[in-house]
């Protein structure tokens, strides 16, 4: 279903890297906000592009929209690079032609959601478990467009109190989880293995969540700001057993945030 953009008026804010789209005063659900952000991002997709297709509830709307526009003939010659098995299956069902990074090592654009966004456009991603493939795809695109609802905005990475995921090898996972927790002891870190819910609906006792790459995910929960993000990133990646983490630093070029007052578009400032 198309979003009725005719109800939006474009107003440019005083800051050159910001735009505001103000709708009529209608209370929207979180999913409707996600759809609005996703549809706005897809307006940046042009025929002939190689497009990174994100994973998650927000990115799903973008993939649906691309499929719809291809079906209508408004987009042509699109090649999609999916970031997960789930997105791969969704795109195939919509008739979106697909390829991979071996054939297309540079992408024109990637569209994906995020779990957190700080004021500097640093992200936490991967609570859906696709962080490694997302980072591989979105790290080689000319434009990385992030789409979220306003609940994902935080003052600092980890500020939501929710998980910052780290993908690790299954071998001696407890050892790796303990090292990760100790690494951020100063921030009150608690490391938990991600599991599937057990039959009684409780997380404890569930089987380990396994990524598309056959790895486990350890979720880190912080009580305080972890400080220098690049230093934290380097420290995590130096640990043997770690595959990748869910901090996407200095990668987003455009962030589209849908909220009750409208849609904000913020572009990365090139220094």
PDB file of C-alpha atoms in Angstrom:
ATOM      1  CA  UNK A   1       0.000   0.000   0.000  1.00  0.00           C
ATOM      2  CA  UNK A   2       1.459   3.339  -1.031  1.00  0.00           C
ATOM      3  CA  UNK A   3       2.027   6.033   1.570  1.00  0.00           C
ATOM      4  CA  UNK A   4      -0.048   9.146   0.785  1.00  0.00           C
ATOM      5  CA  UNK A   5       2.825  11.621   0.474  1.00  0.00           C
ATOM      6  CA  UNK A   6       0.445  14.275  -0.779  1.00  0.00           C
ATOM      7  CA  UNK A   7      -0.287  14.993   2.904  1.00  0.00           C
ATOM      8  CA  UNK A   8       3.341  15.991   3.486  1.00  0.00           C
ATOM      9  CA  UNK A   9       4.812  19.452   3.009  1.00  0.00           C
ATOM     10  CA  UNK A  10       8.573  19.699   2.581  1.00  0.00           C
ATOM     11  CA  UNK A  11      10.245  22.279   4.779  1.00  0.00           C
ATOM     12  CA  UNK A  12      14.011  22.735   4.946  1.00  0.00           C
ATOM     13  CA  UNK A  13      15.392  23.444   8.408  1.00  0.00           C
ATOM     14  CA  UNK A  14      18.031  26.063   9.196  1.00  0.00           C
ATOM     15  CA  UNK A  15      20.751  23.427   9.219  1.00  0.00           C
ATOM     16  CA  UNK A  16      21.817  22.428   5.674  1.00  0.00           C
ATOM     17  CA  UNK A  17      22.077  18.743   6.557  1.00  0.00           C
ATOM     18  CA  UNK A  18      18.481  18.468   7.779  1.00  0.00           C
ATOM     19  CA  UNK A  19      15.074  18.304   6.142  1.00  0.00           C
ATOM     20  CA  UNK A  20      11.672  18.050   7.820  1.00  0.00           C
ATOM     21  CA  UNK A  21       8.544  16.559   6.300  1.00  0.00           C
ATOM     22  CA  UNK A  22       5.462  17.522   8.286  1.00  0.00           C
ATOM     23  CA  UNK A  23       2.259  15.490   7.914  1.00  0.00           C
ATOM     24  CA  UNK A  24      -1.309  16.306   8.803  1.00  0.00           C
ATOM     25  CA  UNK A  25      -1.970  15.778  12.549  1.00  0.00           C
ATOM     26  CA  UNK A  26      -2.715  12.034  12.533  1.00  0.00           C
ATOM     27  CA  UNK A  27      -1.555   9.622  15.235  1.00  0.00           C
ATOM     28  CA  UNK A  28       0.414   6.844  13.556  1.00  0.00           C
ATOM     29  CA  UNK A  29       1.451   3.433  14.821  1.00  0.00           C
ATOM     30  CA  UNK A  30       5.110   2.470  15.075  1.00  0.00           C
ATOM     31  CA  UNK A  31       4.765   0.205  12.040  1.00  0.00           C
ATOM     32  CA  UNK A  32       3.192   3.011  10.012  1.00  0.00           C
ATOM     33  CA  UNK A  33       6.105   5.265  10.962  1.00  0.00           C
ATOM     34  CA  UNK A  34       8.534   2.591   9.815  1.00  0.00           C
ATOM     35  CA  UNK A  35       6.714   2.285   6.502  1.00  0.00           C
ATOM     36  CA  UNK A  36       6.811   6.035   5.922  1.00  0.00           C
ATOM     37  CA  UNK A  37      10.568   6.133   6.543  1.00  0.00           C
ATOM     38  CA  UNK A  38      11.107   3.125   4.292  1.00  0.00           C
ATOM     39  CA  UNK A  39       9.080   4.538   1.402  1.00  0.00           C
ATOM     40  CA  UNK A  40      10.927   7.842   1.642  1.00  0.00           C
ATOM     41  CA  UNK A  41      14.254   5.995   1.411  1.00  0.00           C
ATOM     42  CA  UNK A  42      13.153   4.065  -1.659  1.00  0.00           C
ATOM     43  CA  UNK A  43      12.612   7.399  -3.437  1.00  0.00           C
ATOM     44  CA  UNK A  44      16.420   7.528  -3.603  1.00  0.00           C
ATOM     45  CA  UNK A  45      16.575   4.291  -5.612  1.00  0.00           C
ATOM     46  CA  UNK A  46      16.888   4.749  -9.371  1.00  0.00           C
ATOM     47  CA  UNK A  47      16.607   2.324 -12.267  1.00  0.00           C
ATOM     48  CA  UNK A  48      19.830   0.482 -13.022  1.00  0.00           C
ATOM     49  CA  UNK A  49      21.107   0.596  -9.440  1.00  0.00           C
ATOM     50  CA  UNK A  50      22.676  -2.191  -7.406  1.00  0.00           C
ATOM     51  CA  UNK A  51      20.847  -2.025  -4.079  1.00  0.00           C
ATOM     52  CA  UNK A  52      21.716  -3.485  -0.686  1.00  0.00           C
ATOM     53  CA  UNK A  53      18.548  -4.938   0.827  1.00  0.00           C
ATOM     54  CA  UNK A  54      18.458  -4.720   4.615  1.00  0.00           C
ATOM     55  CA  UNK A  55      16.958  -7.040   7.198  1.00  0.00           C
ATOM     56  CA  UNK A  56      14.329  -6.405   9.870  1.00  0.00           C
ATOM     57  CA  UNK A  57      10.842  -5.035  10.344  1.00  0.00           C
ATOM     58  CA  UNK A  58      11.648  -1.582   8.913  1.00  0.00           C
ATOM     59  CA  UNK A  59      13.806  -2.776   6.020  1.00  0.00           C
ATOM     60  CA  UNK A  60      11.071  -5.224   5.062  1.00  0.00           C
ATOM     61  CA  UNK A  61       8.869  -2.282   4.060  1.00  0.00           C
ATOM     62  CA  UNK A  62      11.634  -0.941   1.807  1.00  0.00           C
ATOM     63  CA  UNK A  63      12.091  -4.307   0.096  1.00  0.00           C
ATOM     64  CA  UNK A  64       8.325  -4.585  -0.390  1.00  0.00           C
ATOM     65  CA  UNK A  65       8.240  -1.108  -1.929  1.00  0.00           C
ATOM     66  CA  UNK A  66      11.087  -1.866  -4.339  1.00  0.00           C
ATOM     67  CA  UNK A  67       9.276  -5.005  -5.436  1.00  0.00           C
ATOM     68  CA  UNK A  68       6.065  -3.012  -5.915  1.00  0.00           C
ATOM     69  CA  UNK A  69       7.778  -0.358  -8.047  1.00  0.00           C
ATOM     70  CA  UNK A  70       9.482  -3.019 -10.180  1.00  0.00           C
ATOM     71  CA  UNK A  71       6.123  -4.687 -10.754  1.00  0.00           C
ATOM     72  CA  UNK A  72       4.610  -1.330 -11.763  1.00  0.00           C
ATOM     73  CA  UNK A  73       7.482  -0.641 -14.148  1.00  0.00           C
ATOM     74  CA  UNK A  74       8.500   2.498 -12.251  1.00  0.00           C
ATOM     75  CA  UNK A  75      11.874   0.919 -11.468  1.00  0.00           C
ATOM     76  CA  UNK A  76      13.832  -1.195 -13.955  1.00  0.00           C
ATOM     77  CA  UNK A  77      17.074  -3.161 -14.049  1.00  0.00           C
ATOM     78  CA  UNK A  78      17.467  -3.241 -10.274  1.00  0.00           C
ATOM     79  CA  UNK A  79      19.878  -5.771  -8.764  1.00  0.00           C
ATOM     80  CA  UNK A  80      19.433  -6.533  -5.084  1.00  0.00           C
ATOM     81  CA  UNK A  81      22.118  -7.731  -2.679  1.00  0.00           C
ATOM     82  CA  UNK A  82      20.339  -9.230   0.357  1.00  0.00           C
ATOM     83  CA  UNK A  83      21.825  -9.065   3.856  1.00  0.00           C
ATOM     84  CA  UNK A  84      20.220 -12.259   5.193  1.00  0.00           C
ATOM     85  CA  UNK A  85      18.572 -15.493   4.170  1.00  0.00           C
ATOM     86  CA  UNK A  86      15.227 -14.039   5.251  1.00  0.00           C
ATOM     87  CA  UNK A  87      15.614 -10.988   3.022  1.00  0.00           C
ATOM     88  CA  UNK A  88      16.844 -13.195   0.172  1.00  0.00           C
ATOM     89  CA  UNK A  89      13.619 -15.215   0.379  1.00  0.00           C
ATOM     90  CA  UNK A  90      11.462 -12.071   0.612  1.00  0.00           C
ATOM     91  CA  UNK A  91      13.147 -10.482  -2.418  1.00  0.00           C
ATOM     92  CA  UNK A  92      12.778 -13.652  -4.495  1.00  0.00           C
ATOM     93  CA  UNK A  93       9.064 -13.800  -3.667  1.00  0.00           C
ATOM     94  CA  UNK A  94       8.710 -10.220  -4.949  1.00  0.00           C
ATOM     95  CA  UNK A  95      10.573 -10.884  -8.192  1.00  0.00           C
ATOM     96  CA  UNK A  96      13.588  -8.694  -7.338  1.00  0.00           C
ATOM     97  CA  UNK A  97      16.672  -9.876  -9.300  1.00  0.00           C
ATOM     98  CA  UNK A  98      19.459 -10.813  -6.883  1.00  0.00           C
ATOM     99  CA  UNK A  99      23.220 -11.157  -6.937  1.00  0.00           C
ATOM    100  CA  UNK A 100      26.103 -11.043  -4.431  1.00  0.00           C
ATOM    101  CA  UNK A 101      29.232  -9.129  -3.500  1.00  0.00           C
ATOM    102  CA  UNK A 102      31.437 -11.423  -5.587  1.00  0.00           C
ATOM    103  CA  UNK A 103      29.713 -10.120  -8.716  1.00  0.00           C
ATOM    104  CA  UNK A 104      29.040  -6.580  -7.423  1.00  0.00           C
ATOM    105  CA  UNK A 105      31.755  -5.486  -4.979  1.00  0.00           C
ATOM    106  CA  UNK A 106      30.494  -1.875  -4.990  1.00  0.00           C
ATOM    107  CA  UNK A 107      26.828  -0.966  -4.444  1.00  0.00           C
ATOM    108  CA  UNK A 108      25.039   2.233  -5.421  1.00  0.00           C
ATOM    109  CA  UNK A 109      22.873   2.335  -2.308  1.00  0.00           C
ATOM    110  CA  UNK A 110      21.853   0.229   0.679  1.00  0.00           C
ATOM    111  CA  UNK A 111      18.702   0.690   2.763  1.00  0.00           C
ATOM    112  CA  UNK A 112      18.387  -0.802   6.223  1.00  0.00           C
ATOM    113  CA  UNK A 113      17.017  -0.181   9.696  1.00  0.00           C
ATOM    114  CA  UNK A 114      18.922   0.271  12.951  1.00  0.00           C
ATOM    115  CA  UNK A 115      18.396  -0.567  16.610  1.00  0.00           C
ATOM    116  CA  UNK A 116      20.029   2.619  17.919  1.00  0.00           C
ATOM    117  CA  UNK A 117      21.278   5.869  16.400  1.00  0.00           C
ATOM    118  CA  UNK A 118      23.387   8.364  18.331  1.00  0.00           C
ATOM    119  CA  UNK A 119      23.682  12.102  17.514  1.00  0.00           C
ATOM    120  CA  UNK A 120      26.746  11.426  15.314  1.00  0.00           C
ATOM    121  CA  UNK A 121      24.840   8.869  13.195  1.00  0.00           C
ATOM    122  CA  UNK A 122      26.679   5.915  14.719  1.00  0.00           C
ATOM    123  CA  UNK A 123      24.471   2.843  14.837  1.00  0.00           C
ATOM    124  CA  UNK A 124      23.753  -0.335  16.717  1.00  0.00           C
ATOM    125  CA  UNK A 125      22.473  -3.047  14.415  1.00  0.00           C
ATOM    126  CA  UNK A 126      22.078  -6.791  14.565  1.00  0.00           C
ATOM    127  CA  UNK A 127      19.372  -7.457  17.130  1.00  0.00           C
ATOM    128  CA  UNK A 128      17.836  -9.516  14.337  1.00  0.00           C
ATOM    129  CA  UNK A 129      21.072 -11.487  14.063  1.00  0.00           C
ATOM    130  CA  UNK A 130      22.250 -10.367  10.602  1.00  0.00           C
ATOM    131  CA  UNK A 131      25.006  -7.956  11.644  1.00  0.00           C
ATOM    132  CA  UNK A 132      27.896  -9.598   9.783  1.00  0.00           C
ATOM    133  CA  UNK A 133      26.260  -9.697   6.355  1.00  0.00           C
ATOM    134  CA  UNK A 134      24.740  -6.268   6.923  1.00  0.00           C
ATOM    135  CA  UNK A 135      28.153  -4.785   7.666  1.00  0.00           C
ATOM    136  CA  UNK A 136      29.735  -6.513   4.654  1.00  0.00           C
ATOM    137  CA  UNK A 137      27.068  -5.169   2.281  1.00  0.00           C
ATOM    138  CA  UNK A 138      26.613  -1.728   3.790  1.00  0.00           C
ATOM    139  CA  UNK A 139      30.330  -1.162   4.105  1.00  0.00           C
ATOM    140  CA  UNK A 140      30.798  -1.133   0.311  1.00  0.00           C
ATOM    141  CA  UNK A 141      27.889   1.057  -0.794  1.00  0.00           C
ATOM    142  CA  UNK A 142      28.197   4.594  -2.122  1.00  0.00           C
ATOM    143  CA  UNK A 143      25.180   5.656  -0.063  1.00  0.00           C
ATOM    144  CA  UNK A 144      23.909   3.949   3.108  1.00  0.00           C
ATOM    145  CA  UNK A 145      20.397   5.090   4.013  1.00  0.00           C
ATOM    146  CA  UNK A 146      19.185   4.181   7.501  1.00  0.00           C
ATOM    147  CA  UNK A 147      15.454   4.139   8.221  1.00  0.00           C
ATOM    148  CA  UNK A 148      14.017   4.187  11.741  1.00  0.00           C
ATOM    149  CA  UNK A 149      11.194   5.424  13.917  1.00  0.00           C
ATOM    150  CA  UNK A 150      12.087   7.965  16.583  1.00  0.00           C
ATOM    151  CA  UNK A 151      12.208   5.361  19.372  1.00  0.00           C
ATOM    152  CA  UNK A 152      15.631   4.301  18.054  1.00  0.00           C
ATOM    153  CA  UNK A 153      17.297   7.650  18.845  1.00  0.00           C
ATOM    154  CA  UNK A 154      19.701   7.520  21.811  1.00  0.00           C
ATOM    155  CA  UNK A 155      22.097   9.943  23.500  1.00  0.00           C
ATOM    156  CA  UNK A 156      24.942   7.432  23.250  1.00  0.00           C
ATOM    157  CA  UNK A 157      25.522   3.935  21.893  1.00  0.00           C
ATOM    158  CA  UNK A 158      24.058   1.455  24.366  1.00  0.00           C
ATOM    159  CA  UNK A 159      21.831   4.165  25.788  1.00  0.00           C
ATOM    160  CA  UNK A 160      18.615   2.230  25.203  1.00  0.00           C
ATOM    161  CA  UNK A 161      19.702  -0.387  27.741  1.00  0.00           C
ATOM    162  CA  UNK A 162      19.040  -3.016  25.089  1.00  0.00           C
ATOM    163  CA  UNK A 163      21.441  -5.393  23.375  1.00  0.00           C
ATOM    164  CA  UNK A 164      24.589  -4.512  21.488  1.00  0.00           C
ATOM    165  CA  UNK A 165      25.183  -7.803  19.664  1.00  0.00           C
ATOM    166  CA  UNK A 166      28.516  -9.489  19.010  1.00  0.00           C
ATOM    167  CA  UNK A 167      28.727 -12.448  16.640  1.00  0.00           C
ATOM    168  CA  UNK A 168      31.136 -15.096  17.926  1.00  0.00           C
ATOM    169  CA  UNK A 169      32.232 -18.611  16.984  1.00  0.00           C
ATOM    170  CA  UNK A 170      30.442 -21.372  18.956  1.00  0.00           C
ATOM    171  CA  UNK A 171      33.725 -22.866  20.218  1.00  0.00           C
ATOM    172  CA  UNK A 172      34.121 -22.060  23.945  1.00  0.00           C
ATOM    173  CA  UNK A 173      31.480 -19.359  23.725  1.00  0.00           C
ATOM    174  CA  UNK A 174      31.359 -18.933  27.518  1.00  0.00           C
ATOM    175  CA  UNK A 175      35.049 -18.037  27.502  1.00  0.00           C
ATOM    176  CA  UNK A 176      34.501 -15.403  24.797  1.00  0.00           C
ATOM    177  CA  UNK A 177      31.392 -14.013  26.505  1.00  0.00           C
ATOM    178  CA  UNK A 178      33.289 -13.621  29.783  1.00  0.00           C
ATOM    179  CA  UNK A 179      36.117 -11.765  28.039  1.00  0.00           C
ATOM    180  CA  UNK A 180      33.617  -9.425  26.389  1.00  0.00           C
ATOM    181  CA  UNK A 181      31.921  -8.724  29.711  1.00  0.00           C
ATOM    182  CA  UNK A 182      35.245  -8.074  31.436  1.00  0.00           C
ATOM    183  CA  UNK A 183      36.279  -5.739  28.614  1.00  0.00           C
ATOM    184  CA  UNK A 184      33.435  -3.357  29.504  1.00  0.00           C
ATOM    185  CA  UNK A 185      33.283  -3.925  33.245  1.00  0.00           C
ATOM    186  CA  UNK A 186      33.691  -0.159  33.725  1.00  0.00           C
ATOM    187  CA  UNK A 187      30.345   0.362  31.949  1.00  0.00           C
ATOM    188  CA  UNK A 188      28.493  -2.211  34.050  1.00  0.00           C
ATOM    189  CA  UNK A 189      28.371  -4.629  31.130  1.00  0.00           C
ATOM    190  CA  UNK A 190      26.410  -7.873  31.277  1.00  0.00           C
ATOM    191  CA  UNK A 191      27.001 -10.402  28.468  1.00  0.00           C
ATOM    192  CA  UNK A 192      24.270 -12.911  27.619  1.00  0.00           C
ATOM    193  CA  UNK A 193      24.183 -15.640  25.006  1.00  0.00           C
ATOM    194  CA  UNK A 194      21.216 -15.101  22.698  1.00  0.00           C
ATOM    195  CA  UNK A 195      18.855 -18.066  22.767  1.00  0.00           C
ATOM    196  CA  UNK A 196      15.606 -19.139  21.200  1.00  0.00           C
ATOM    197  CA  UNK A 197      12.687 -19.099  23.616  1.00  0.00           C
ATOM    198  CA  UNK A 198      12.214 -22.508  25.213  1.00  0.00           C
ATOM    199  CA  UNK A 199       8.912 -24.383  25.097  1.00  0.00           C
ATOM    200  CA  UNK A 200       7.660 -22.671  28.277  1.00  0.00           C
ATOM    201  CA  UNK A 201       8.273 -19.239  26.759  1.00  0.00           C
ATOM    202  CA  UNK A 202      11.281 -18.426  28.953  1.00  0.00           C
ATOM    203  CA  UNK A 203      14.623 -17.422  27.456  1.00  0.00           C
ATOM    204  CA  UNK A 204      16.677 -19.362  30.009  1.00  0.00           C
ATOM    205  CA  UNK A 205      17.220 -22.914  28.882  1.00  0.00           C
ATOM    206  CA  UNK A 206      16.529 -22.128  25.222  1.00  0.00           C
ATOM    207  CA  UNK A 207      18.782 -23.355  22.440  1.00  0.00           C
ATOM    208  CA  UNK A 208      21.462 -20.908  21.214  1.00  0.00           C
ATOM    209  CA  UNK A 209      20.414 -18.574  18.427  1.00  0.00           C
ATOM    210  CA  UNK A 210      22.449 -19.422  15.321  1.00  0.00           C
ATOM    211  CA  UNK A 211      23.183 -16.813  12.639  1.00  0.00           C
ATOM    212  CA  UNK A 212      23.025 -17.407   8.886  1.00  0.00           C
ATOM    213  CA  UNK A 213      26.780 -17.944   9.131  1.00  0.00           C
ATOM    214  CA  UNK A 214      26.527 -20.724  11.722  1.00  0.00           C
ATOM    215  CA  UNK A 215      27.740 -18.573  14.608  1.00  0.00           C
ATOM    216  CA  UNK A 216      26.378 -17.575  18.022  1.00  0.00           C
ATOM    217  CA  UNK A 217      25.457 -14.078  19.222  1.00  0.00           C
ATOM    218  CA  UNK A 218      26.424 -12.640  22.602  1.00  0.00           C
ATOM    219  CA  UNK A 219      24.338  -9.610  23.546  1.00  0.00           C
ATOM    220  CA  UNK A 220      26.080  -6.920  25.608  1.00  0.00           C
ATOM    221  CA  UNK A 221      23.992  -4.742  27.939  1.00  0.00           C
ATOM    222  CA  UNK A 222      25.563  -1.526  29.234  1.00  0.00           C
ATOM    223  CA  UNK A 223      24.562   0.484  32.286  1.00  0.00           C
ATOM    224  CA  UNK A 224      26.828   3.399  31.378  1.00  0.00           C
ATOM    225  CA  UNK A 225      28.385   5.031  28.322  1.00  0.00           C
ATOM    226  CA  UNK A 226      31.265   2.920  26.968  1.00  0.00           C
ATOM    227  CA  UNK A 227      33.176   6.027  25.831  1.00  0.00           C
ATOM    228  CA  UNK A 228      35.413   6.024  22.750  1.00  0.00           C
ATOM    229  CA  UNK A 229      33.527   3.905  20.219  1.00  0.00           C
ATOM    230  CA  UNK A 230      36.455   3.311  17.868  1.00  0.00           C
ATOM    231  CA  UNK A 231      38.601   2.146  20.767  1.00  0.00           C
ATOM    232  CA  UNK A 232      35.777  -0.125  21.929  1.00  0.00           C
ATOM    233  CA  UNK A 233      35.393  -1.508  18.405  1.00  0.00           C
ATOM    234  CA  UNK A 234      39.094  -2.268  18.112  1.00  0.00           C
ATOM    235  CA  UNK A 235      39.168  -3.937  21.532  1.00  0.00           C
ATOM    236  CA  UNK A 236      36.235  -6.213  20.675  1.00  0.00           C
ATOM    237  CA  UNK A 237      37.669  -7.246  17.325  1.00  0.00           C
ATOM    238  CA  UNK A 238      41.048  -8.077  18.888  1.00  0.00           C
ATOM    239  CA  UNK A 239      39.455 -10.854  20.955  1.00  0.00           C
ATOM    240  CA  UNK A 240      39.991 -14.292  19.413  1.00  0.00           C
ATOM    241  CA  UNK A 241      36.598 -15.917  18.877  1.00  0.00           C
ATOM    242  CA  UNK A 242      34.854 -12.670  17.907  1.00  0.00           C
ATOM    243  CA  UNK A 243      33.610 -12.521  14.309  1.00  0.00           C
ATOM    244  CA  UNK A 244      32.004  -9.054  14.233  1.00  0.00           C
ATOM    245  CA  UNK A 245      30.114  -6.591  16.435  1.00  0.00           C
ATOM    246  CA  UNK A 246      26.955  -4.572  15.913  1.00  0.00           C
ATOM    247  CA  UNK A 247      28.404  -1.074  16.148  1.00  0.00           C
ATOM    248  CA  UNK A 248      28.247   0.535  12.696  1.00  0.00           C
ATOM    249  CA  UNK A 249      30.526   3.523  13.112  1.00  0.00           C
ATOM    250  CA  UNK A 250      30.773   6.364  10.606  1.00  0.00           C
ATOM    251  CA  UNK A 251      28.923   4.326   7.966  1.00  0.00           C
ATOM    252  CA  UNK A 252      25.482   5.924   7.569  1.00  0.00           C
ATOM    253  CA  UNK A 253      25.326   8.676   4.941  1.00  0.00           C
ATOM    254  CA  UNK A 254      21.617   9.472   5.384  1.00  0.00           C
ATOM    255  CA  UNK A 255      19.267   8.790   8.286  1.00  0.00           C
ATOM    256  CA  UNK A 256      15.499   9.022   7.875  1.00  0.00           C
ATOM    257  CA  UNK A 257      13.578   9.206  11.161  1.00  0.00           C
ATOM    258  CA  UNK A 258       9.784   8.979  11.251  1.00  0.00           C
ATOM    259  CA  UNK A 259       8.055  10.397  14.329  1.00  0.00           C
ATOM    260  CA  UNK A 260       4.782  11.836  15.523  1.00  0.00           C
ATOM    261  CA  UNK A 261       5.733  15.293  14.232  1.00  0.00           C
ATOM    262  CA  UNK A 262       6.854  14.104  10.808  1.00  0.00           C
ATOM    263  CA  UNK A 263       9.906  12.721   9.037  1.00  0.00           C
ATOM    264  CA  UNK A 264      13.391  14.062   9.639  1.00  0.00           C
ATOM    265  CA  UNK A 265      16.131  13.513   7.075  1.00  0.00           C
ATOM    266  CA  UNK A 266      19.676  13.994   8.298  1.00  0.00           C
ATOM    267  CA  UNK A 267      22.685  13.689   6.014  1.00  0.00           C
ATOM    268  CA  UNK A 268      26.229  12.968   7.090  1.00  0.00           C
ATOM    269  CA  UNK A 269      28.399  16.068   7.191  1.00  0.00           C
ATOM    270  CA  UNK A 270      31.517  15.550   5.092  1.00  0.00           C
ATOM    271  CA  UNK A 271      34.500  17.090   6.880  1.00  0.00           C
TER     272      UNK A 271
END
